[in-house]
Tab-separated table of C-alpha atoms in Angstrom:
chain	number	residue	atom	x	y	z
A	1	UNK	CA	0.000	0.000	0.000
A	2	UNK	CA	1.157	3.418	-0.550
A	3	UNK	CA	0.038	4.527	3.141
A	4	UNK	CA	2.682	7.756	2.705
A	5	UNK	CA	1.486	8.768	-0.104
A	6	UNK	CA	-0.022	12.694	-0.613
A	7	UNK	CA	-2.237	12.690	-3.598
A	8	UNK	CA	-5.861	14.249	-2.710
A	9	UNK	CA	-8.443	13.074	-5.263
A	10	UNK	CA	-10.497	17.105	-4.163
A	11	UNK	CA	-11.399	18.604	-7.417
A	12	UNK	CA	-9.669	21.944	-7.873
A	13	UNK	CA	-9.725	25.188	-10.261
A	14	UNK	CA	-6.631	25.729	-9.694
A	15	UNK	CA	-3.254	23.006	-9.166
A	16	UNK	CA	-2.243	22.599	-5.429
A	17	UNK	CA	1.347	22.568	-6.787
A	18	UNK	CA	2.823	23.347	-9.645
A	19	UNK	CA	5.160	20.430	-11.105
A	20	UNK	CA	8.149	21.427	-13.225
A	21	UNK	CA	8.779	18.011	-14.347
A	22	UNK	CA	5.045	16.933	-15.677
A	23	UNK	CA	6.335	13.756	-17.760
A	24	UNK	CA	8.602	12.817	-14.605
A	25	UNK	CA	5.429	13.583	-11.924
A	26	UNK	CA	2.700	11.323	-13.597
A	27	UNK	CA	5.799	8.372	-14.287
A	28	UNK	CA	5.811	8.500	-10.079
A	29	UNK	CA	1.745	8.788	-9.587
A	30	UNK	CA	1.170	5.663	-11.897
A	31	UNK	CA	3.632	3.465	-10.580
A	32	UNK	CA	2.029	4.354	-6.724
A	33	UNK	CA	-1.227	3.685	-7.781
A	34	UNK	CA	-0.055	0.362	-9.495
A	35	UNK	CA	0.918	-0.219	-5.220
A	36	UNK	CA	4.107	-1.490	-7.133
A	37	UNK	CA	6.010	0.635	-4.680
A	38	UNK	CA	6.225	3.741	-2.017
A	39	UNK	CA	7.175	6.158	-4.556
A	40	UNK	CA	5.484	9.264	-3.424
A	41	UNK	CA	6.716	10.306	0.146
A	42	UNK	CA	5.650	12.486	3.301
A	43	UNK	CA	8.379	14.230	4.024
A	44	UNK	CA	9.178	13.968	7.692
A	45	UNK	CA	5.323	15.328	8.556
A	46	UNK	CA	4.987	12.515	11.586
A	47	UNK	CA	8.232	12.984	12.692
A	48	UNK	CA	8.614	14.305	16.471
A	49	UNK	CA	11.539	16.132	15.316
A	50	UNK	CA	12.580	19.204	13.637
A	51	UNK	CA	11.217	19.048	10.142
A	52	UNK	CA	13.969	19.469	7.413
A	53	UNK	CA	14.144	22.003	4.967
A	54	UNK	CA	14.750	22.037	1.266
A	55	UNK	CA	18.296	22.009	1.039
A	56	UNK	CA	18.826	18.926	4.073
A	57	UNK	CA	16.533	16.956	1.714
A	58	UNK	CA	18.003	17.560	-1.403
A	59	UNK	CA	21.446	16.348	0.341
A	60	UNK	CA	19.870	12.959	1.593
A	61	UNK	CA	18.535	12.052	-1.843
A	62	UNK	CA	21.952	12.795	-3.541
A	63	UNK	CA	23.849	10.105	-1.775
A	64	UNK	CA	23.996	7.169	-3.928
A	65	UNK	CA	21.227	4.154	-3.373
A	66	UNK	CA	18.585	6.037	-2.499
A	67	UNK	CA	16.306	7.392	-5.260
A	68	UNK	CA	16.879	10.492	-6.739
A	69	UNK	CA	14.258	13.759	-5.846
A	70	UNK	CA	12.039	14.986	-8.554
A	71	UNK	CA	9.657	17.597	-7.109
A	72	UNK	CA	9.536	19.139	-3.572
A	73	UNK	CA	6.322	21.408	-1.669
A	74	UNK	CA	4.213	21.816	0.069
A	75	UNK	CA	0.164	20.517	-0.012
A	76	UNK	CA	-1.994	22.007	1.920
A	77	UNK	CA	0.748	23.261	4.646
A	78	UNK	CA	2.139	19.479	4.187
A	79	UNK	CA	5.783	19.291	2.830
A	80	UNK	CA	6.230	16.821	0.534
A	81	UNK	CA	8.793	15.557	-2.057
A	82	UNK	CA	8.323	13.223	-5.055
A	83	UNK	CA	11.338	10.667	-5.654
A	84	UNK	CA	12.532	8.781	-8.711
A	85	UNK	CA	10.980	5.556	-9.007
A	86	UNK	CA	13.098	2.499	-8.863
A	87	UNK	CA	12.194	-0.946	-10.525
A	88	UNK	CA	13.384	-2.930	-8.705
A	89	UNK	CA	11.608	-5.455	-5.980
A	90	UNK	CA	11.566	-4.909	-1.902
A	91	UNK	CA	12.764	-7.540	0.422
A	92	UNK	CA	9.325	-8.413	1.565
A	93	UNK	CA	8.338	-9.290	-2.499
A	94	UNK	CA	11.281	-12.089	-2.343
A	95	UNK	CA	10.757	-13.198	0.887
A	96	UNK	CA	6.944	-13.549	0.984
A	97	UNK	CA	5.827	-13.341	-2.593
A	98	UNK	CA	8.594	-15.184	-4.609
A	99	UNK	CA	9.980	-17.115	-1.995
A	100	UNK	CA	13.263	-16.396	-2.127
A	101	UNK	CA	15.145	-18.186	0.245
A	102	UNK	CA	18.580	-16.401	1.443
A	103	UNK	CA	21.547	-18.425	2.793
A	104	UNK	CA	23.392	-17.143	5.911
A	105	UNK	CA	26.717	-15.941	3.273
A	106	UNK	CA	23.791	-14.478	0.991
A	107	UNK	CA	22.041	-12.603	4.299
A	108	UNK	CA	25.349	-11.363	5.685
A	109	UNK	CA	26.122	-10.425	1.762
A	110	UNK	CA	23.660	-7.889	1.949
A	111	UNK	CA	23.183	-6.838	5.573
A	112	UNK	CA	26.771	-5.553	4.359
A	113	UNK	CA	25.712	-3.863	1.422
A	114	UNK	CA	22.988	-2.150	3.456
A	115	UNK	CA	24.990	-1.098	6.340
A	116	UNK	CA	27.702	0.744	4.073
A	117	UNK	CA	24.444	3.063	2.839
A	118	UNK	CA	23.460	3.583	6.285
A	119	UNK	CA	27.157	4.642	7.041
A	120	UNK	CA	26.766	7.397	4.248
A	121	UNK	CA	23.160	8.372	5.614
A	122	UNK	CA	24.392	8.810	9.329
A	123	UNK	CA	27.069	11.168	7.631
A	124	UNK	CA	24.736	13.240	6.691
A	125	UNK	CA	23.678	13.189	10.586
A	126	UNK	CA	20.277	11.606	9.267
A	127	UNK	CA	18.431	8.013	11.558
A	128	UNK	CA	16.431	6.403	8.906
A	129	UNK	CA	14.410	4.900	11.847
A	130	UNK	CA	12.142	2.490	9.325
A	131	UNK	CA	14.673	0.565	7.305
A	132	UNK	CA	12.270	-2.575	7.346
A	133	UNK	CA	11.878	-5.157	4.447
A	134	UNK	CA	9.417	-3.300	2.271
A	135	UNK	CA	11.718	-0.150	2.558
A	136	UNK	CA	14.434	-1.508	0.965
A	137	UNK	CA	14.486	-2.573	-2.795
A	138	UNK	CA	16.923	-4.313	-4.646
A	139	UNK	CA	17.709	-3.844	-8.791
A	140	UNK	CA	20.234	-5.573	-10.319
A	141	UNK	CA	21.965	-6.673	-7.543
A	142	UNK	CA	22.523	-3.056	-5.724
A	143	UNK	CA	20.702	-1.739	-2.667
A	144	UNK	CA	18.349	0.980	-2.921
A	145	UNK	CA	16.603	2.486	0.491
A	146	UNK	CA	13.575	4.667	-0.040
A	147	UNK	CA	10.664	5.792	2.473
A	148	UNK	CA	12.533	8.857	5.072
A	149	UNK	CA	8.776	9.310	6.379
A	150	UNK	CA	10.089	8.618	10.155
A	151	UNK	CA	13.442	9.905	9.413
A	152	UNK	CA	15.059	12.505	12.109
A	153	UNK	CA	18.435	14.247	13.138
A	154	UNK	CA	20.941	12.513	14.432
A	155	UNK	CA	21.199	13.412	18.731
A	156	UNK	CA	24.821	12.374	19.613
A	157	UNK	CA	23.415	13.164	23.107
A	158	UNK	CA	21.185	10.148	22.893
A	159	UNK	CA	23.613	7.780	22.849
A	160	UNK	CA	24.501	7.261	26.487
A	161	UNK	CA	20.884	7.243	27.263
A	162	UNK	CA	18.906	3.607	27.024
A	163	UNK	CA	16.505	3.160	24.582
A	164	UNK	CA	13.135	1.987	25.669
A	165	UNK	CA	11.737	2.240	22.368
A	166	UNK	CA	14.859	1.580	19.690
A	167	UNK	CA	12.084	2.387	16.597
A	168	UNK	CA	12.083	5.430	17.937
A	169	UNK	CA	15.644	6.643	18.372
A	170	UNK	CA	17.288	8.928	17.662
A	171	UNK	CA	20.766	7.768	17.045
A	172	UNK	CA	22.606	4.906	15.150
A	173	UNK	CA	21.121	2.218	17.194
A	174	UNK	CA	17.730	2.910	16.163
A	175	UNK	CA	18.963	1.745	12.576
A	176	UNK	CA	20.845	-0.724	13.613
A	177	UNK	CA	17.882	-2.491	15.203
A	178	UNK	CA	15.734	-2.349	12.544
A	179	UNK	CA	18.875	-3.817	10.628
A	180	UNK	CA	19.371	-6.653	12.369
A	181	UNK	CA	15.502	-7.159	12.380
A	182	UNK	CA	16.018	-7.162	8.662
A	183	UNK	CA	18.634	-9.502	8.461
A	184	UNK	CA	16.429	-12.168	10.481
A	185	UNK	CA	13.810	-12.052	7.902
A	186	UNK	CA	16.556	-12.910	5.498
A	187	UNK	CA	17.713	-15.659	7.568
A	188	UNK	CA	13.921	-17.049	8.293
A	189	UNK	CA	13.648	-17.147	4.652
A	190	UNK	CA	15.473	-20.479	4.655
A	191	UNK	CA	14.235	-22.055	7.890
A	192	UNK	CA	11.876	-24.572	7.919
A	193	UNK	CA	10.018	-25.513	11.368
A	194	UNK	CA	10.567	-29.206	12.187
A	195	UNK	CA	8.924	-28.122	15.972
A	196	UNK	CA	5.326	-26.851	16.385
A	197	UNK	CA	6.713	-25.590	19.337
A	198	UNK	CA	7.803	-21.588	19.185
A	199	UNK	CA	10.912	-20.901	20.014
A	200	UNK	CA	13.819	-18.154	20.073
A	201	UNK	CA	15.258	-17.663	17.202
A	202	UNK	CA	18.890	-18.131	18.807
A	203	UNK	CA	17.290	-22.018	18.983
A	204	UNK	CA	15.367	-22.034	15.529
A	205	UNK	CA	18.348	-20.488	13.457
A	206	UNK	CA	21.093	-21.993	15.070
A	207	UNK	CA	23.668	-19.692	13.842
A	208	UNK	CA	27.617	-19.494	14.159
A	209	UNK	CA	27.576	-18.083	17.515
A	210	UNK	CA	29.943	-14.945	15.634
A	211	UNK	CA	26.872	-14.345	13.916
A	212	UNK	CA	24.215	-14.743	16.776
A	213	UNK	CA	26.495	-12.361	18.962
A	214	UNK	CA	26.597	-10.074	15.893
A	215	UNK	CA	22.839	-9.916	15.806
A	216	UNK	CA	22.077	-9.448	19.318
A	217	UNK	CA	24.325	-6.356	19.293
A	218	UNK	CA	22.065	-5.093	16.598
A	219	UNK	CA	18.980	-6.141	19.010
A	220	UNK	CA	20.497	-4.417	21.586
A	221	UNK	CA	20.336	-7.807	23.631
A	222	UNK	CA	24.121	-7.310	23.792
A	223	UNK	CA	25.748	-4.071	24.596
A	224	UNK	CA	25.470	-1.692	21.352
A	225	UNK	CA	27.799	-1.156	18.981
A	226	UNK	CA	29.117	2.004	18.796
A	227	UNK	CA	28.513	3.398	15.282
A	228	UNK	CA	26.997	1.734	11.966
A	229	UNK	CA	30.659	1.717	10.699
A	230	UNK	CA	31.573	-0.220	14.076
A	231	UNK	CA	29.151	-2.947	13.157
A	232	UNK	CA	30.142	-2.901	9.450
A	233	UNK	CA	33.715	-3.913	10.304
A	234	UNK	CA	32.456	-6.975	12.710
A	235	UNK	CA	30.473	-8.031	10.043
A	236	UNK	CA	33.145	-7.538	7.656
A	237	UNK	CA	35.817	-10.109	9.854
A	238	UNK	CA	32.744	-12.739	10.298
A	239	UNK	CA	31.866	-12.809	6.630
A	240	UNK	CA	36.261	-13.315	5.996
A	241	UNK	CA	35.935	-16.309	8.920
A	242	UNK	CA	33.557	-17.586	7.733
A	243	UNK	CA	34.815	-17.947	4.014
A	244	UNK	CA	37.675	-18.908	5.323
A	245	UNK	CA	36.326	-21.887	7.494
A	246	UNK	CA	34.192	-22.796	4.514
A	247	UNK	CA	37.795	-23.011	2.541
A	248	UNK	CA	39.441	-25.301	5.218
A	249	UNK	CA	36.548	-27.401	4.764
């Protein structure tokens, strides 16, 4: 569903906005009202923090793997902006519509990928805050994250304070729970239930304990890591070890 979407159906004289980029504006409206994907965005309207401006927006959208800005405004006092569409296919089409299953090297493969995006977005001192499996698409093998609806500015002074809600953070461990959410999807993908039983998923998955430590870190279970590029490098030396044990098999 396109639940961020901004279109109002209200007949008008006049246009609410005026779009520069007509051929570029409808390509975006069709492919949201296909529901093929979240293509037209609220920019930062439910977000507790400060909304951004023009110019902080325009810097998020320029950093590679996330889709490029066509149109920004305002609609009826509500800022908005209109990104490129990608087409390409979110995590939560493979997973629960093609049924794509994703082996642990595959999983850690692209929890990789996504974590050196995050890296540039927390440069920018930007928390996604919603980096969940249908907010992240994949074409031709690259990463693309779209949907900064719940996005907010980075608060370095958040960080020695706990988190009783990490969805709503307001530093890099807000993404990096949502990450390692997204990386058990992945891993679910191939796991098949031989106990009617529910249990944890430390039992159900039974992952290289590098990788189940890794993982609660993300979860928080596990004291935090200490920046997105902190957790990029462990996962970088797991995914080597575990080549490398594969090798001396």
């Amino acid at each position: 569903k396109v639940s961020s979407s901004v279109i109002s159906l209200d007949i008008r004289k006049e246009p609410a906005v005026s779009v520069k980029n007509e051929k570029g504006f409808f390509k975006v409206v069709k492919a949201a009202f296909g529901q093929r994907r979240k293509t037209l965005l609220n920019a930062l309207a439910n977000s507790p923090a400060i909304p951004m401006g023009k110019e902080e927006i325009l810097n998020i959208l320029t950093i590679p793997n996330i889709p490029t800005i066509l149109t920004i405004g305002d609609l009826e006092n509500i800022p908005y902006y209109i990104m490129e569409y990608i087409d390409g296919s979110t995590f939560e089409h493979f997973i629960f519509q093609q049924n794509i299953k994703f082996s642990i090297s595959e999983s850690l493969d692209i929890t990789a990928q996504l974590l050196e995006i995050v890296i540039k977005i927390h440069q920018h001192g930007i928390v996604h805050r919603d980096l969940r499996i249908p907010n992240i698409l994949m074409k031709n093998n690259q990463l693309f994250v779209i949907d900064f609806g719940l996005a907010t500015y980075m608060n370095e002074d958040s960080i020695n304070i706990d988190l009783p809600n990490p969805k709503k953070g307001e530093d890099h461990r807000s993404d990096l729970y949502f990450i390692g959410h997204f990386l058990l999807y992945l891993l679910y993908s191939n796991y098949n239930p031989t106990n009617k039983k529910e249990r944890s998923w430390q039992e159900e998955l039974q992952l290289p304990i590098d990788v189940q430590n890794f993982i609660e870190r993300l979860l928080l279970i596990q004291p935090a890591f200490s920046s997105a590029t902190d957790a990029y490098l462990s996962l970088q030396t797991i995914i080597r070890n575990l080549h490398l044990a594969y090798l001396n098999h």
